[in-house]
Amino acid sequence: MRKEYDFSKSKKNPYLKKLKKPITIRVDVDTIGYFKSLSDKTGIPYQNLINLYLAECASKHKKIDLS
């Protein structure tokens, strides 16, 4: 191991904005079941499917109908 390293020519991590933050949320059992069934059909982990859906909602600025 070197005593010093030169980081003057280093680049920032290009994937930094793509990092995910672990959170805890409460989700209905039926909703989890829906995404798990989609997971079985697509082969994509259900957490990733939920993230993809939420990311699509956020990017399209979807509004929720609370009526």
mmCIF file with all atom_site columns, C-alpha atoms in Angstrom:
data_model
loop_
_atom_site.group_PDB
_atom_site.id
_atom_site.type_symbol
_atom_site.label_atom_id
_atom_site.label_alt_id
_atom_site.label_comp_id
_atom_site.label_asym_id
_atom_site.label_entity_id
_atom_site.label_seq_id
_atom_site.pdbx_PDB_ins_code
_atom_site.Cartn_x
_atom_site.Cartn_y
_atom_site.Cartn_z
_atom_site.occupancy
_atom_site.B_iso_or_equiv
_atom_site.pdbx_formal_charge
_atom_site.auth_seq_id
_atom_site.auth_comp_id
_atom_site.auth_asym_id
_atom_site.auth_atom_id
_atom_site.pdbx_PDB_model_num
ATOM 1  C CA . MET A 1 1  ? 0.000   0.000   0.000   1.00 0.00 ? 1  MET A CA 1
ATOM 2  C CA . ARG A 1 2  ? 1.268   3.430   -0.904  1.00 0.00 ? 2  ARG A CA 1
ATOM 3  C CA . LYS A 1 3  ? 1.712   6.166   1.657   1.00 0.00 ? 3  LYS A CA 1
ATOM 4  C CA . GLU A 1 4  ? -0.066  8.675   -0.620  1.00 0.00 ? 4  GLU A CA 1
ATOM 5  C CA . TYR A 1 5  ? -2.390  8.475   -3.589  1.00 0.00 ? 5  TYR A CA 1
ATOM 6  C CA . ASP A 1 6  ? -2.907  11.082  -6.312  1.00 0.00 ? 6  ASP A CA 1
ATOM 7  C CA . PHE A 1 7  ? -6.626  11.714  -6.929  1.00 0.00 ? 7  PHE A CA 1
ATOM 8  C CA . SER A 1 8  ? -6.121  14.922  -8.919  1.00 0.00 ? 8  SER A CA 1
ATOM 9  C CA . LYS A 1 9  ? -7.125  13.210  -12.206 1.00 0.00 ? 9  LYS A CA 1
ATOM 10 C CA . SER A 1 10 ? -9.981  11.172  -10.757 1.00 0.00 ? 10 SER A CA 1
ATOM 11 C CA . LYS A 1 11 ? -13.571 11.497  -11.934 1.00 0.00 ? 11 LYS A CA 1
ATOM 12 C CA . LYS A 1 12 ? -16.750 11.632  -9.872  1.00 0.00 ? 12 LYS A CA 1
ATOM 13 C CA . ASN A 1 13 ? -18.803 8.461   -9.792  1.00 0.00 ? 13 ASN A CA 1
ATOM 14 C CA . PRO A 1 14 ? -21.105 8.667   -12.865 1.00 0.00 ? 14 PRO A CA 1
ATOM 15 C CA . TYR A 1 15 ? -23.591 6.336   -11.181 1.00 0.00 ? 15 TYR A CA 1
ATOM 16 C CA . LEU A 1 16 ? -23.964 8.445   -8.043  1.00 0.00 ? 16 LEU A CA 1
ATOM 17 C CA . LYS A 1 17 ? -27.396 9.731   -9.090  1.00 0.00 ? 17 LYS A CA 1
ATOM 18 C CA . LYS A 1 18 ? -28.570 6.161   -9.726  1.00 0.00 ? 18 LYS A CA 1
ATOM 19 C CA . LEU A 1 19 ? -27.851 4.987   -6.179  1.00 0.00 ? 19 LEU A CA 1
ATOM 20 C CA . LYS A 1 20 ? -30.835 3.759   -4.219  1.00 0.00 ? 20 LYS A CA 1
ATOM 21 C CA . LYS A 1 21 ? -31.661 4.630   -0.639  1.00 0.00 ? 21 LYS A CA 1
ATOM 22 C CA . PRO A 1 22 ? -33.110 1.894   1.558   1.00 0.00 ? 22 PRO A CA 1
ATOM 23 C CA . ILE A 1 23 ? -36.340 2.934   3.288   1.00 0.00 ? 23 ILE A CA 1
ATOM 24 C CA . THR A 1 24 ? -39.085 1.291   5.276   1.00 0.00 ? 24 THR A CA 1
ATOM 25 C CA . ILE A 1 25 ? -42.678 1.744   4.119   1.00 0.00 ? 25 ILE A CA 1
ATOM 26 C CA . ARG A 1 26 ? -45.954 0.058   4.925   1.00 0.00 ? 26 ARG A CA 1
ATOM 27 C CA . VAL A 1 27 ? -47.564 -1.514  1.863   1.00 0.00 ? 27 VAL A CA 1
ATOM 28 C CA . ASP A 1 28 ? -50.833 -3.447  1.711   1.00 0.00 ? 28 ASP A CA 1
ATOM 29 C CA . VAL A 1 29 ? -50.528 -7.226  1.464   1.00 0.00 ? 29 VAL A CA 1
ATOM 30 C CA . ASP A 1 30 ? -52.598 -7.225  -1.753  1.00 0.00 ? 30 ASP A CA 1
ATOM 31 C CA . THR A 1 31 ? -50.296 -4.655  -3.337  1.00 0.00 ? 31 THR A CA 1
ATOM 32 C CA . ILE A 1 32 ? -47.203 -6.689  -2.479  1.00 0.00 ? 32 ILE A CA 1
ATOM 33 C CA . GLY A 1 33 ? -48.965 -9.777  -3.853  1.00 0.00 ? 33 GLY A CA 1
ATOM 34 C CA . TYR A 1 34 ? -49.669 -7.974  -7.116  1.00 0.00 ? 34 TYR A CA 1
ATOM 35 C CA . PHE A 1 35 ? -46.039 -6.970  -7.584  1.00 0.00 ? 35 PHE A CA 1
ATOM 36 C CA . LYS A 1 36 ? -44.829 -10.438 -6.559  1.00 0.00 ? 36 LYS A CA 1
ATOM 37 C CA . SER A 1 37 ? -47.071 -12.025 -9.207  1.00 0.00 ? 37 SER A CA 1
ATOM 38 C CA . LEU A 1 38 ? -45.660 -9.587  -11.780 1.00 0.00 ? 38 LEU A CA 1
ATOM 39 C CA . SER A 1 39 ? -42.222 -10.559 -10.547 1.00 0.00 ? 39 SER A CA 1
ATOM 40 C CA . ASP A 1 40 ? -42.931 -14.232 -11.217 1.00 0.00 ? 40 ASP A CA 1
ATOM 41 C CA . LYS A 1 41 ? -44.066 -13.408 -14.772 1.00 0.00 ? 41 LYS A CA 1
ATOM 42 C CA . THR A 1 42 ? -41.246 -11.015 -15.648 1.00 0.00 ? 42 THR A CA 1
ATOM 43 C CA . GLY A 1 43 ? -38.331 -12.385 -13.638 1.00 0.00 ? 43 GLY A CA 1
ATOM 44 C CA . ILE A 1 44 ? -37.690 -8.910  -12.221 1.00 0.00 ? 44 ILE A CA 1
ATOM 45 C CA . PRO A 1 45 ? -37.528 -8.695  -8.402  1.00 0.00 ? 45 PRO A CA 1
ATOM 46 C CA . TYR A 1 46 ? -40.724 -7.183  -6.996  1.00 0.00 ? 46 TYR A CA 1
ATOM 47 C CA . GLN A 1 47 ? -38.837 -4.408  -5.204  1.00 0.00 ? 47 GLN A CA 1
ATOM 48 C CA . ASN A 1 48 ? -37.382 -3.325  -8.549  1.00 0.00 ? 48 ASN A CA 1
ATOM 49 C CA . LEU A 1 49 ? -40.860 -3.387  -10.123 1.00 0.00 ? 49 LEU A CA 1
ATOM 50 C CA . ILE A 1 50 ? -42.222 -1.175  -7.354  1.00 0.00 ? 50 ILE A CA 1
ATOM 51 C CA . ASN A 1 51 ? -39.279 1.196   -7.825  1.00 0.00 ? 51 ASN A CA 1
ATOM 52 C CA . LEU A 1 52 ? -39.820 1.285   -11.605 1.00 0.00 ? 52 LEU A CA 1
ATOM 53 C CA . TYR A 1 53 ? -43.500 2.084   -11.139 1.00 0.00 ? 53 TYR A CA 1
ATOM 54 C CA . LEU A 1 54 ? -42.831 4.827   -8.603  1.00 0.00 ? 54 LEU A CA 1
ATOM 55 C CA . ALA A 1 55 ? -40.076 6.286   -10.788 1.00 0.00 ? 55 ALA A CA 1
ATOM 56 C CA . GLU A 1 56 ? -42.495 6.394   -13.743 1.00 0.00 ? 56 GLU A CA 1
ATOM 57 C CA . CYS A 1 57 ? -45.129 8.130   -11.602 1.00 0.00 ? 57 CYS A CA 1
ATOM 58 C CA . ALA A 1 58 ? -42.566 10.687  -10.445 1.00 0.00 ? 58 ALA A CA 1
ATOM 59 C CA . SER A 1 59 ? -41.189 11.355  -13.924 1.00 0.00 ? 59 SER A CA 1
ATOM 60 C CA . LYS A 1 60 ? -44.694 11.920  -15.339 1.00 0.00 ? 60 LYS A CA 1
ATOM 61 C CA . HIS A 1 61 ? -45.760 13.980  -12.297 1.00 0.00 ? 61 HIS A CA 1
ATOM 62 C CA . LYS A 1 62 ? -48.819 11.765  -11.838 1.00 0.00 ? 62 LYS A CA 1
ATOM 63 C CA . LYS A 1 63 ? -51.349 13.069  -9.359  1.00 0.00 ? 63 LYS A CA 1
ATOM 64 C CA . ILE A 1 64 ? -53.311 10.774  -7.054  1.00 0.00 ? 64 ILE A CA 1
ATOM 65 C CA . ASP A 1 65 ? -57.105 10.957  -7.013  1.00 0.00 ? 65 ASP A CA 1
ATOM 66 C CA . LEU A 1 66 ? -58.093 10.962  -3.331  1.00 0.00 ? 66 LEU A CA 1
ATOM 67 C CA . SER A 1 67 ? -61.828 11.256  -3.984  1.00 0.00 ? 67 SER A CA 1
#
